[in-house]
Amino acid sequence: MAKKKVSADAPACEITCLHEDVLKRVGHGLTDPEVLRWVAALFKVMGDPSRLKIVNALILSEMCVCDLAALLKMTPSAVSHQLQILRQSDLVKWRRDGKIIYYSLDDEHVSNIFYQGLVHVNEKHHP
Amino acid sequence: MAKKKVSADAPACEITCLHEDVLKRVGHGLTDPEVLRWVAALFKVMGDPSRLKIVNALILSEMCVCDLAALLKMTPSAVSHQLQILRQSDLVKWRRDGKIIYYSLDDEHVSNIFYQGLVHVNEKHHP
DNA sequence: TGAACATCTGAACAACTGTTCATATATTAG
DNA sequence: CTAATATATGAACAGTTGTTCAGATGTTCA
């Protein structure tokens, strides 16, 4: 994302093909813009292959940074950076046991969303 | 995403805190990497606020580019660019009626995923 | 045909992203 | 205390992203 603002608060352009009835009806059913930004942020976090690999692994078991790094063939630093993003989005939680920090999924919504995406892809890319 | 390759195909570093048993078990349960990339791509497409607004609108009704542009306060060009991405990902389908092209969601998985995300956010950001 | 409209497309640009590297912090063992 | 290990963090860089602008298609109608 780059520039975001249109010149003003007016409609984006002079459009003539509007279906006024549809706009009226749909306009009231739209999700609150701020909530929608949160949802988009959630999908964005899950939209990176490295992070989704981490989510995939944590669905199966809690794991420490080193385990994830070895399993996913990433550097511990890269894993840690991505875990920070997952942490900030409340997708994962963690517990400390001595030197080792164990990460796990924060709730079952995350795995639900993951599996919904999986189902979609499987049905789209299979005969 | 930028650089992606580690120096070689070897493990990313010499890690000593591995939980071998966990890695063995989890390693076999991981989703196929290529499938996982598709899933990540799906979430990535839904992870942009503008595109998610479009999805949100199309859940409620099929619409033409001009309607979307007016409803979402975007330029028709920007809408068209995003619709192309949604089209390439098979999230939307379209039909032509004269000059006007009507877009709609391609299947119910998309709205399922959208609502799952919505539920997650509502439960996370509410008392 | 030619004007008007709806949509698409390519180039360009600033903002953003994920990784690497070097370094810092935290915890334990000796 | 120090050494060793596990994780976190900041800067830097190349690759990517979404928007805008200008112009190109495609469709209808007089």
PDB file of C-alpha atoms (C1' of nucleotides) in Angstrom:
ATOM      1  CA  MET A   1       0.000   0.000   0.000  1.00  0.00           C
ATOM      2  CA  ALA A   2       1.224   3.462  -0.843  1.00  0.00           C
ATOM      3  CA  LYS A   3      -0.715   6.671  -1.319  1.00  0.00           C
ATOM      4  CA  LYS A   4      -4.120   6.321   0.158  1.00  0.00           C
ATOM      5  CA  LYS A   5      -6.014   9.541  -0.016  1.00  0.00           C
ATOM      6  CA  VAL A   6      -8.080  10.674  -2.932  1.00  0.00           C
ATOM      7  CA  SER A   7      -8.078  14.396  -3.600  1.00  0.00           C
ATOM      8  CA  ALA A   8     -11.033  15.076  -1.332  1.00  0.00           C
ATOM      9  CA  ASP A   9     -13.873  13.533   0.569  1.00  0.00           C
ATOM     10  CA  ALA A  10     -16.110  13.697  -2.448  1.00  0.00           C
ATOM     11  CA  PRO A  11     -16.946  10.626  -4.504  1.00  0.00           C
ATOM     12  CA  ALA A  12     -13.908   9.392  -6.332  1.00  0.00           C
ATOM     13  CA  CYS A  13     -15.118  10.510  -9.739  1.00  0.00           C
ATOM     14  CA  GLU A  14     -18.183  11.457 -11.700  1.00  0.00           C
ATOM     15  CA  ILE A  15     -19.743   8.130 -12.298  1.00  0.00           C
ATOM     16  CA  THR A  16     -22.970   7.811 -14.172  1.00  0.00           C
ATOM     17  CA  CYS A  17     -23.787   4.124 -14.096  1.00  0.00           C
ATOM     18  CA  LEU A  18     -24.673   3.997 -10.415  1.00  0.00           C
ATOM     19  CA  HIS A  19     -27.296   1.553  -9.283  1.00  0.00           C
ATOM     20  CA  GLU A  20     -28.643   3.711  -6.505  1.00  0.00           C
ATOM     21  CA  ASP A  21     -30.879   1.046  -5.007  1.00  0.00           C
ATOM     22  CA  VAL A  22     -28.034  -1.428  -4.698  1.00  0.00           C
ATOM     23  CA  LEU A  23     -25.762   1.164  -3.106  1.00  0.00           C
ATOM     24  CA  LYS A  24     -28.404   2.152  -0.573  1.00  0.00           C
ATOM     25  CA  ARG A  25     -29.042  -1.418   0.424  1.00  0.00           C
ATOM     26  CA  VAL A  26     -25.421  -2.590   0.474  1.00  0.00           C
ATOM     27  CA  GLY A  27     -24.175   0.571   2.126  1.00  0.00           C
ATOM     28  CA  HIS A  28     -26.034  -0.285   5.296  1.00  0.00           C
ATOM     29  CA  GLY A  29     -24.828  -3.872   5.387  1.00  0.00           C
ATOM     30  CA  LEU A  30     -21.129  -3.138   5.153  1.00  0.00           C
ATOM     31  CA  THR A  31     -18.929  -4.108   8.050  1.00  0.00           C
ATOM     32  CA  ASP A  32     -17.699  -1.221  10.179  1.00  0.00           C
ATOM     33  CA  PRO A  33     -14.567   0.164   8.495  1.00  0.00           C
ATOM     34  CA  GLU A  34     -12.404  -0.062  11.581  1.00  0.00           C
ATOM     35  CA  VAL A  35     -13.399  -3.642  12.250  1.00  0.00           C
ATOM     36  CA  LEU A  36     -12.719  -4.371   8.620  1.00  0.00           C
ATOM     37  CA  ARG A  37      -9.208  -2.992   8.964  1.00  0.00           C
ATOM     38  CA  TRP A  38      -8.600  -5.363  11.846  1.00  0.00           C
ATOM     39  CA  VAL A  39      -9.836  -8.284   9.795  1.00  0.00           C
ATOM     40  CA  ALA A  40      -7.620  -7.280   6.909  1.00  0.00           C
ATOM     41  CA  ALA A  41      -4.675  -7.024   9.287  1.00  0.00           C
ATOM     42  CA  LEU A  42      -5.401 -10.540  10.510  1.00  0.00           C
ATOM     43  CA  PHE A  43      -5.427 -11.953   6.981  1.00  0.00           C
ATOM     44  CA  LYS A  44      -2.346  -9.980   6.118  1.00  0.00           C
ATOM     45  CA  VAL A  45      -0.456 -11.571   8.985  1.00  0.00           C
ATOM     46  CA  MET A  46      -1.571 -15.003   7.835  1.00  0.00           C
ATOM     47  CA  GLY A  47      -0.789 -14.110   4.237  1.00  0.00           C
ATOM     48  CA  ASP A  48       2.952 -14.496   4.481  1.00  0.00           C
ATOM     49  CA  PRO A  49       4.308 -17.986   3.690  1.00  0.00           C
ATOM     50  CA  SER A  50       6.833 -17.970   6.517  1.00  0.00           C
ATOM     51  CA  ARG A  51       4.301 -16.934   9.102  1.00  0.00           C
ATOM     52  CA  LEU A  52       1.729 -19.394   7.815  1.00  0.00           C
ATOM     53  CA  LYS A  53       4.326 -22.159   8.100  1.00  0.00           C
ATOM     54  CA  ILE A  54       4.822 -21.167  11.715  1.00  0.00           C
ATOM     55  CA  VAL A  55       1.065 -21.192  12.303  1.00  0.00           C
ATOM     56  CA  ASN A  56       0.839 -24.566  10.607  1.00  0.00           C
ATOM     57  CA  ALA A  57       3.528 -25.959  12.900  1.00  0.00           C
ATOM     58  CA  LEU A  58       2.025 -24.459  16.051  1.00  0.00           C
ATOM     59  CA  ILE A  59      -1.343 -25.985  15.203  1.00  0.00           C
ATOM     60  CA  LEU A  60       0.315 -29.353  15.682  1.00  0.00           C
ATOM     61  CA  SER A  61       2.328 -28.614  18.803  1.00  0.00           C
ATOM     62  CA  GLU A  62       3.780 -25.876  20.932  1.00  0.00           C
ATOM     63  CA  MET A  63       7.383 -25.255  19.988  1.00  0.00           C
ATOM     64  CA  CYS A  64      10.390 -23.144  20.833  1.00  0.00           C
ATOM     65  CA  VAL A  65      12.119 -20.788  18.428  1.00  0.00           C
ATOM     66  CA  CYS A  66      14.922 -23.229  17.714  1.00  0.00           C
ATOM     67  CA  ASP A  67      12.510 -26.035  16.908  1.00  0.00           C
ATOM     68  CA  LEU A  68      10.648 -23.799  14.479  1.00  0.00           C
ATOM     69  CA  ALA A  69      13.882 -22.617  12.910  1.00  0.00           C
ATOM     70  CA  ALA A  70      15.102 -26.163  12.354  1.00  0.00           C
ATOM     71  CA  LEU A  71      11.732 -27.461  11.188  1.00  0.00           C
ATOM     72  CA  LEU A  72      11.103 -24.641   8.743  1.00  0.00           C
ATOM     73  CA  LYS A  73      14.696 -24.115   7.590  1.00  0.00           C
ATOM     74  CA  MET A  74      14.792 -20.519   8.706  1.00  0.00           C
ATOM     75  CA  THR A  75      17.275 -18.642  10.866  1.00  0.00           C
ATOM     76  CA  PRO A  76      16.223 -18.216  14.504  1.00  0.00           C
ATOM     77  CA  SER A  77      16.354 -14.485  13.950  1.00  0.00           C
ATOM     78  CA  ALA A  78      13.876 -14.619  11.100  1.00  0.00           C
ATOM     79  CA  VAL A  79      11.599 -16.859  13.144  1.00  0.00           C
ATOM     80  CA  SER A  80      11.818 -14.485  16.079  1.00  0.00           C
ATOM     81  CA  HIS A  81      10.926 -11.498  13.931  1.00  0.00           C
ATOM     82  CA  GLN A  82       7.873 -13.260  12.542  1.00  0.00           C
ATOM     83  CA  LEU A  83       6.845 -14.479  15.977  1.00  0.00           C
ATOM     84  CA  GLN A  84       6.914 -10.914  17.167  1.00  0.00           C
ATOM     85  CA  ILE A  85       4.401 -10.007  14.481  1.00  0.00           C
ATOM     86  CA  LEU A  86       2.248 -12.999  15.385  1.00  0.00           C
ATOM     87  CA  ARG A  87       2.484 -11.984  19.033  1.00  0.00           C
ATOM     88  CA  GLN A  88       1.488  -8.383  18.328  1.00  0.00           C
ATOM     89  CA  SER A  89      -1.550  -9.664  16.466  1.00  0.00           C
ATOM     90  CA  ASP A  90      -2.492 -11.942  19.377  1.00  0.00           C
ATOM     91  CA  LEU A  91      -2.268 -15.013  17.211  1.00  0.00           C
ATOM     92  CA  VAL A  92       0.223 -16.789  19.449  1.00  0.00           C
ATOM     93  CA  LYS A  93       0.948 -16.937  23.145  1.00  0.00           C
ATOM     94  CA  TRP A  94       4.095 -18.077  24.906  1.00  0.00           C
ATOM     95  CA  ARG A  95       5.457 -19.437  28.140  1.00  0.00           C
ATOM     96  CA  ARG A  96       8.977 -19.388  29.441  1.00  0.00           C
ATOM     97  CA  ASP A  97      10.733 -22.448  30.797  1.00  0.00           C
ATOM     98  CA  GLY A  98      14.250 -21.475  31.759  1.00  0.00           C
ATOM     99  CA  LYS A  99      16.115 -20.298  28.729  1.00  0.00           C
ATOM    100  CA  ILE A 100      13.529 -21.680  26.366  1.00  0.00           C
ATOM    101  CA  ILE A 101      10.369 -19.903  25.299  1.00  0.00           C
ATOM    102  CA  TYR A 102       7.547 -22.085  24.041  1.00  0.00           C
ATOM    103  CA  TYR A 103       5.070 -20.630  21.563  1.00  0.00           C
ATOM    104  CA  SER A 104       1.578 -21.881  20.845  1.00  0.00           C
ATOM    105  CA  LEU A 105      -1.604 -20.679  19.174  1.00  0.00           C
ATOM    106  CA  ASP A 106      -3.662 -18.225  21.168  1.00  0.00           C
ATOM    107  CA  ASP A 107      -7.074 -19.588  20.244  1.00  0.00           C
ATOM    108  CA  GLU A 108      -8.881 -21.971  17.956  1.00  0.00           C
ATOM    109  CA  HIS A 109     -10.072 -19.275  15.568  1.00  0.00           C
ATOM    110  CA  VAL A 110      -6.662 -19.205  13.998  1.00  0.00           C
ATOM    111  CA  SER A 111      -6.719 -22.886  13.157  1.00  0.00           C
ATOM    112  CA  ASN A 112     -10.325 -22.560  11.967  1.00  0.00           C
ATOM    113  CA  ILE A 113      -9.306 -19.840   9.552  1.00  0.00           C
ATOM    114  CA  PHE A 114      -6.292 -21.858   8.472  1.00  0.00           C
ATOM    115  CA  TYR A 115      -8.410 -24.893   7.682  1.00  0.00           C
ATOM    116  CA  GLN A 116     -11.024 -22.833   5.855  1.00  0.00           C
ATOM    117  CA  GLY A 117      -8.268 -21.540   3.630  1.00  0.00           C
ATOM    118  CA  LEU A 118      -6.993 -25.067   3.152  1.00  0.00           C
ATOM    119  CA  VAL A 119     -10.421 -26.320   2.128  1.00  0.00           C
ATOM    120  CA  HIS A 120     -10.806 -23.500  -0.347  1.00  0.00           C
ATOM    121  CA  VAL A 121      -7.443 -24.206  -1.955  1.00  0.00           C
ATOM    122  CA  ASN A 122      -8.017 -27.958  -2.066  1.00  0.00           C
ATOM    123  CA  GLU A 123     -11.347 -27.554  -3.820  1.00  0.00           C
ATOM    124  CA  LYS A 124      -9.997 -24.951  -6.216  1.00  0.00           C
ATOM    125  CA  HIS A 125      -6.866 -26.777  -7.250  1.00  0.00           C
ATOM    126  CA  HIS A 126      -8.204 -30.302  -7.415  1.00  0.00           C
ATOM    127  CA  PRO A 127     -10.240 -31.952 -10.175  1.00  0.00           C
TER     128      PRO A 127
ATOM    129  CA  MET B   1       9.345 -10.447   1.215  1.00  0.00           C
ATOM    130  CA  ALA B   2      12.886  -9.971  -0.017  1.00  0.00           C
ATOM    131  CA  LYS B   3      15.837 -12.336   0.050  1.00  0.00           C
ATOM    132  CA  LYS B   4      14.637 -15.849   0.554  1.00  0.00           C
ATOM    133  CA  LYS B   5      17.444 -18.342   0.322  1.00  0.00           C
ATOM    134  CA  VAL B   6      19.670 -19.297   3.182  1.00  0.00           C
ATOM    135  CA  SER B   7      23.273 -19.993   2.263  1.00  0.00           C
ATOM    136  CA  ALA B   8      22.645 -23.655   1.524  1.00  0.00           C
ATOM    137  CA  ASP B   9      20.196 -26.479   1.937  1.00  0.00           C
ATOM    138  CA  ALA B  10      21.635 -27.300   5.328  1.00  0.00           C
ATOM    139  CA  PRO B  11      19.799 -26.453   8.545  1.00  0.00           C
ATOM    140  CA  ALA B  12      19.740 -22.749   9.105  1.00  0.00           C
ATOM    141  CA  CYS B  13      22.179 -22.859  12.029  1.00  0.00           C
ATOM    142  CA  GLU B  14      23.703 -25.143  14.608  1.00  0.00           C
ATOM    143  CA  ILE B  15      20.939 -25.392  17.131  1.00  0.00           C
ATOM    144  CA  THR B  16      21.285 -27.433  20.260  1.00  0.00           C
ATOM    145  CA  CYS B  17      17.948 -27.038  22.004  1.00  0.00           C
ATOM    146  CA  LEU B  18      16.053 -29.218  19.534  1.00  0.00           C
ATOM    147  CA  HIS B  19      13.207 -31.364  20.714  1.00  0.00           C
ATOM    148  CA  GLU B  20      13.763 -34.193  18.291  1.00  0.00           C
ATOM    149  CA  ASP B  21      10.600 -36.055  19.170  1.00  0.00           C
ATOM    150  CA  VAL B  22       8.427 -33.020  18.529  1.00  0.00           C
ATOM    151  CA  LEU B  23      10.119 -32.306  15.212  1.00  0.00           C
ATOM    152  CA  LYS B  24       9.660 -35.889  14.058  1.00  0.00           C
ATOM    153  CA  ARG B  25       6.005 -35.905  14.910  1.00  0.00           C
ATOM    154  CA  VAL B  26       5.163 -32.436  13.648  1.00  0.00           C
ATOM    155  CA  GLY B  27       7.266 -32.791  10.533  1.00  0.00           C
ATOM    156  CA  HIS B  28       4.918 -35.450   9.185  1.00  0.00           C
ATOM    157  CA  GLY B  29       1.781 -33.468   9.946  1.00  0.00           C
ATOM    158  CA  LEU B  30       2.761 -30.301   8.124  1.00  0.00           C
ATOM    159  CA  THR B  31       0.705 -29.213   5.160  1.00  0.00           C
ATOM    160  CA  ASP B  32       2.355 -29.707   1.783  1.00  0.00           C
ATOM    161  CA  PRO B  33       4.555 -26.649   1.149  1.00  0.00           C
ATOM    162  CA  GLU B  34       3.071 -25.888  -2.240  1.00  0.00           C
ATOM    163  CA  VAL B  35      -0.487 -26.077  -0.930  1.00  0.00           C
ATOM    164  CA  LEU B  36       0.579 -23.878   1.942  1.00  0.00           C
ATOM    165  CA  ARG B  37       1.872 -21.282  -0.492  1.00  0.00           C
ATOM    166  CA  TRP B  38      -1.530 -21.223  -2.165  1.00  0.00           C
ATOM    167  CA  VAL B  39      -3.243 -20.758   1.158  1.00  0.00           C
ATOM    168  CA  ALA B  40      -0.869 -17.935   2.052  1.00  0.00           C
ATOM    169  CA  ALA B  41      -1.567 -16.331  -1.307  1.00  0.00           C
ATOM    170  CA  LEU B  42      -5.293 -16.508  -0.592  1.00  0.00           C
ATOM    171  CA  PHE B  43      -4.911 -14.805   2.774  1.00  0.00           C
ATOM    172  CA  LYS B  44      -2.567 -12.257   1.279  1.00  0.00           C
ATOM    173  CA  VAL B  45      -5.186 -11.273  -1.281  1.00  0.00           C
ATOM    174  CA  MET B  46      -7.753 -10.900   1.483  1.00  0.00           C
ATOM    175  CA  GLY B  47      -5.242  -9.066   3.640  1.00  0.00           C
ATOM    176  CA  ASP B  48      -5.472  -5.731   1.880  1.00  0.00           C
ATOM    177  CA  PRO B  49      -8.107  -3.317   3.225  1.00  0.00           C
ATOM    178  CA  SER B  50      -9.233  -2.160  -0.214  1.00  0.00           C
ATOM    179  CA  ARG B  51      -9.674  -5.680  -1.497  1.00  0.00           C
ATOM    180  CA  LEU B  52     -11.402  -6.812   1.665  1.00  0.00           C
ATOM    181  CA  LYS B  53     -13.818  -3.899   1.313  1.00  0.00           C
ATOM    182  CA  ILE B  54     -14.591  -5.112  -2.177  1.00  0.00           C
ATOM    183  CA  VAL B  55     -15.117  -8.642  -0.904  1.00  0.00           C
ATOM    184  CA  ASN B  56     -17.327  -7.306   1.865  1.00  0.00           C
ATOM    185  CA  ALA B  57     -19.440  -5.443  -0.669  1.00  0.00           C
ATOM    186  CA  LEU B  58     -19.687  -8.387  -3.063  1.00  0.00           C
ATOM    187  CA  ILE B  59     -20.855 -10.634  -0.250  1.00  0.00           C
ATOM    188  CA  LEU B  60     -23.948  -8.452  -0.094  1.00  0.00           C
ATOM    189  CA  SER B  61     -24.615  -8.075  -3.791  1.00  0.00           C
ATOM    190  CA  GLU B  62     -23.111  -8.338  -7.212  1.00  0.00           C
ATOM    191  CA  MET B  63     -21.896  -4.949  -8.378  1.00  0.00           C
ATOM    192  CA  CYS B  64     -20.237  -3.149 -11.255  1.00  0.00           C
ATOM    193  CA  VAL B  65     -16.928  -1.317 -11.058  1.00  0.00           C
ATOM    194  CA  CYS B  66     -18.596   2.087 -10.845  1.00  0.00           C
ATOM    195  CA  ASP B  67     -20.834   1.000  -7.992  1.00  0.00           C
ATOM    196  CA  LEU B  68     -17.852  -0.309  -6.068  1.00  0.00           C
ATOM    197  CA  ALA B  69     -15.883   2.841  -6.754  1.00  0.00           C
ATOM    198  CA  ALA B  70     -18.672   5.081  -5.512  1.00  0.00           C
ATOM    199  CA  LEU B  71     -19.477   2.901  -2.506  1.00  0.00           C
ATOM    200  CA  LEU B  72     -15.891   2.528  -1.373  1.00  0.00           C
ATOM    201  CA  LYS B  73     -14.673   5.998  -2.315  1.00  0.00           C
ATOM    202  CA  MET B  74     -12.006   4.700  -4.661  1.00  0.00           C
ATOM    203  CA  THR B  75     -11.187   5.562  -8.240  1.00  0.00           C
ATOM    204  CA  PRO B  76     -12.574   3.123 -10.810  1.00  0.00           C
ATOM    205  CA  SER B  77      -9.009   2.493 -11.871  1.00  0.00           C
ATOM    206  CA  ALA B  78      -7.963   1.415  -8.412  1.00  0.00           C
ATOM    207  CA  VAL B  79     -11.033  -0.789  -8.128  1.00  0.00           C
ATOM    208  CA  SER B  80     -10.275  -2.357 -11.476  1.00  0.00           C
ATOM    209  CA  HIS B  81      -6.689  -3.100 -10.499  1.00  0.00           C
ATOM    210  CA  GLN B  82      -7.808  -4.817  -7.307  1.00  0.00           C
ATOM    211  CA  LEU B  83     -10.541  -6.709  -9.112  1.00  0.00           C
ATOM    212  CA  GLN B  84      -7.935  -8.052 -11.469  1.00  0.00           C
ATOM    213  CA  ILE B  85      -6.051  -9.488  -8.512  1.00  0.00           C
ATOM    214  CA  LEU B  86      -9.256 -10.947  -7.086  1.00  0.00           C
ATOM    215  CA  ARG B  87     -10.040 -12.412 -10.500  1.00  0.00           C
ATOM    216  CA  GLN B  88      -6.587 -13.964 -10.867  1.00  0.00           C
ATOM    217  CA  SER B  89      -7.042 -15.614  -7.481  1.00  0.00           C
ATOM    218  CA  ASP B  90     -10.457 -16.964  -8.478  1.00  0.00           C
ATOM    219  CA  LEU B  91     -12.157 -15.122  -5.660  1.00  0.00           C
ATOM    220  CA  VAL B  92     -14.608 -13.315  -7.911  1.00  0.00           C
ATOM    221  CA  LYS B  93     -16.414 -14.060 -11.139  1.00  0.00           C
ATOM    222  CA  TRP B  94     -18.026 -11.649 -13.553  1.00  0.00           C
ATOM    223  CA  ARG B  95     -20.648 -11.345 -16.242  1.00  0.00           C
ATOM    224  CA  ARG B  96     -20.993  -8.728 -18.906  1.00  0.00           C
ATOM    225  CA  ASP B  97     -24.215  -6.901 -19.632  1.00  0.00           C
ATOM    226  CA  GLY B  98     -23.618  -4.403 -22.364  1.00  0.00           C
ATOM    227  CA  LYS B  99     -21.042  -1.904 -21.280  1.00  0.00           C
ATOM    228  CA  ILE B 100     -21.323  -2.906 -17.683  1.00  0.00           C
ATOM    229  CA  ILE B 101     -19.463  -5.777 -16.047  1.00  0.00           C
ATOM    230  CA  TYR B 102     -20.973  -7.197 -12.892  1.00  0.00           C
ATOM    231  CA  TYR B 103     -18.696  -8.816 -10.352  1.00  0.00           C
ATOM    232  CA  SER B 104     -19.684 -11.296  -7.671  1.00  0.00           C
ATOM    233  CA  LEU B 105     -18.034 -13.790  -5.333  1.00  0.00           C
ATOM    234  CA  ASP B 106     -16.924 -17.017  -6.935  1.00  0.00           C
ATOM    235  CA  ASP B 107     -17.892 -19.337  -4.107  1.00  0.00           C
ATOM    236  CA  GLU B 108     -19.049 -19.405  -0.512  1.00  0.00           C
ATOM    237  CA  HIS B 109     -15.635 -20.268   0.877  1.00  0.00           C
ATOM    238  CA  VAL B 110     -14.626 -16.664   0.531  1.00  0.00           C
ATOM    239  CA  SER B 111     -17.501 -15.422   2.674  1.00  0.00           C
ATOM    240  CA  ASN B 112     -16.883 -18.233   5.148  1.00  0.00           C
ATOM    241  CA  ILE B 113     -13.298 -17.138   5.562  1.00  0.00           C
ATOM    242  CA  PHE B 114     -14.380 -13.516   5.791  1.00  0.00           C
ATOM    243  CA  TYR B 115     -16.838 -14.283   8.578  1.00  0.00           C
ATOM    244  CA  GLN B 116     -14.346 -16.431  10.457  1.00  0.00           C
ATOM    245  CA  GLY B 117     -11.982 -13.487  10.459  1.00  0.00           C
ATOM    246  CA  LEU B 118     -14.795 -11.248  11.605  1.00  0.00           C
ATOM    247  CA  VAL B 119     -15.648 -13.553  14.505  1.00  0.00           C
ATOM    248  CA  HIS B 120     -12.029 -13.677  15.559  1.00  0.00           C
ATOM    249  CA  VAL B 121     -11.706  -9.902  15.573  1.00  0.00           C
ATOM    250  CA  ASN B 122     -14.999  -9.372  17.367  1.00  0.00           C
ATOM    251  CA  GLU B 123     -14.052 -11.741  20.146  1.00  0.00           C
ATOM    252  CA  LYS B 124     -10.557 -10.325  20.433  1.00  0.00           C
ATOM    253  CA  HIS B 125     -11.502  -6.662  20.493  1.00  0.00           C
ATOM    254  CA  HIS B 126     -14.623  -6.850  22.622  1.00  0.00           C
ATOM    255  CA  PRO B 127     -14.980  -7.098  26.411  1.00  0.00           C
TER     256      PRO B 127
ATOM    257  C1'  DT C   1     -19.487   6.255 -38.568  1.00  0.00           C
ATOM    258  C1'  DG C   2     -18.375   8.722 -34.238  1.00  0.00           C
ATOM    259  C1'  DA C   3     -19.389  10.291 -29.640  1.00  0.00           C
ATOM    260  C1'  DA C   4     -20.068   8.715 -24.963  1.00  0.00           C
ATOM    261  C1'  DC C   5     -19.403   5.623 -21.483  1.00  0.00           C
ATOM    262  C1'  DA C   6     -17.457   1.525 -18.677  1.00  0.00           C
ATOM    263  C1'  DT C   7     -13.588  -0.820 -17.893  1.00  0.00           C
ATOM    264  C1'  DC C   8      -8.888  -2.181 -18.440  1.00  0.00           C
ATOM    265  C1'  DT C   9      -3.846  -1.658 -18.635  1.00  0.00           C
ATOM    266  C1'  DG C  10       1.061  -0.065 -18.211  1.00  0.00           C
ATOM    267  C1'  DA C  11       4.358   2.934 -16.215  1.00  0.00           C
ATOM    268  C1'  DA C  12       6.008   5.357 -12.314  1.00  0.00           C
ATOM    269  C1'  DC C  13       6.582   6.293  -7.520  1.00  0.00           C
ATOM    270  C1'  DA C  14       6.529   6.253  -2.557  1.00  0.00           C
ATOM    271  C1'  DA C  15       5.505   3.236   1.202  1.00  0.00           C
ATOM    272  C1'  DC C  16       6.031  -1.091   3.013  1.00  0.00           C
ATOM    273  C1'  DT C  17       7.893  -5.988   3.861  1.00  0.00           C
ATOM    274  C1'  DG C  18      10.904  -9.939   5.132  1.00  0.00           C
ATOM    275  C1'  DT C  19      15.423 -11.318   5.543  1.00  0.00           C
ATOM    276  C1'  DT C  20      20.214 -10.886   7.062  1.00  0.00           C
ATOM    277  C1'  DC C  21      23.746  -9.368  10.010  1.00  0.00           C
ATOM    278  C1'  DA C  22      25.500  -7.641  14.167  1.00  0.00           C
ATOM    279  C1'  DT C  23      24.498  -6.935  18.646  1.00  0.00           C
ATOM    280  C1'  DA C  24      21.783  -6.842  22.948  1.00  0.00           C
ATOM    281  C1'  DT C  25      19.195  -9.089  26.664  1.00  0.00           C
ATOM    282  C1'  DA C  26      17.953 -12.896  29.599  1.00  0.00           C
ATOM    283  C1'  DT C  27      18.600 -17.221  31.863  1.00  0.00           C
ATOM    284  C1'  DT C  28      21.258 -21.092  33.562  1.00  0.00           C
ATOM    285  C1'  DA C  29      25.375 -23.715  34.921  1.00  0.00           C
ATOM    286  C1'  DG C  30      29.767 -23.824  36.840  1.00  0.00           C
TER     287       DG C  30
ATOM    288  C1'  DC D   1      31.506 -13.584  38.815  1.00  0.00           C
ATOM    289  C1'  DT D   2      32.023 -15.789  33.619  1.00  0.00           C
ATOM    290  C1'  DA D   3      30.794 -18.732  29.772  1.00  0.00           C
ATOM    291  C1'  DA D   4      27.327 -20.646  27.126  1.00  0.00           C
ATOM    292  C1'  DT D   5      22.849 -20.792  25.278  1.00  0.00           C
ATOM    293  C1'  DA D   6      18.143 -19.009  23.706  1.00  0.00           C
ATOM    294  C1'  DT D   7      15.840 -15.348  22.164  1.00  0.00           C
ATOM    295  C1'  DA D   8      15.074 -10.475  20.971  1.00  0.00           C
ATOM    296  C1'  DT D   9      16.063  -6.258  18.550  1.00  0.00           C
ATOM    297  C1'  DG D  10      17.681  -2.479  15.315  1.00  0.00           C
ATOM    298  C1'  DA D  11      19.554  -1.062  10.989  1.00  0.00           C
ATOM    299  C1'  DA D  12      19.958  -1.789   6.245  1.00  0.00           C
ATOM    300  C1'  DC D  13      18.753  -3.530   1.796  1.00  0.00           C
ATOM    301  C1'  DA D  14      16.327  -5.371  -2.165  1.00  0.00           C
ATOM    302  C1'  DG D  15      11.973  -6.846  -3.570  1.00  0.00           C
ATOM    303  C1'  DT D  16       7.086  -5.959  -3.493  1.00  0.00           C
ATOM    304  C1'  DT D  17       2.747  -3.359  -3.073  1.00  0.00           C
ATOM    305  C1'  DG D  18      -1.242  -0.104  -4.011  1.00  0.00           C
ATOM    306  C1'  DT D  19      -2.335   4.064  -5.953  1.00  0.00           C
ATOM    307  C1'  DT D  20      -2.380   7.586  -9.543  1.00  0.00           C
ATOM    308  C1'  DC D  21      -2.155   9.172 -14.136  1.00  0.00           C
ATOM    309  C1'  DA D  22      -2.534   8.782 -18.980  1.00  0.00           C
ATOM    310  C1'  DG D  23      -4.107   6.296 -22.425  1.00  0.00           C
ATOM    311  C1'  DA D  24      -6.060   1.981 -24.635  1.00  0.00           C
ATOM    312  C1'  DT D  25     -10.138  -1.427 -25.346  1.00  0.00           C
ATOM    313  C1'  DG D  26     -14.534  -2.594 -25.823  1.00  0.00           C
ATOM    314  C1'  DT D  27     -19.624  -1.652 -26.070  1.00  0.00           C
ATOM    315  C1'  DT D  28     -23.818   0.952 -27.133  1.00  0.00           C
ATOM    316  C1'  DC D  29     -26.561   4.198 -29.441  1.00  0.00           C
ATOM    317  C1'  DA D  30     -27.772   7.941 -32.478  1.00  0.00           C
TER     318       DA D  30
END
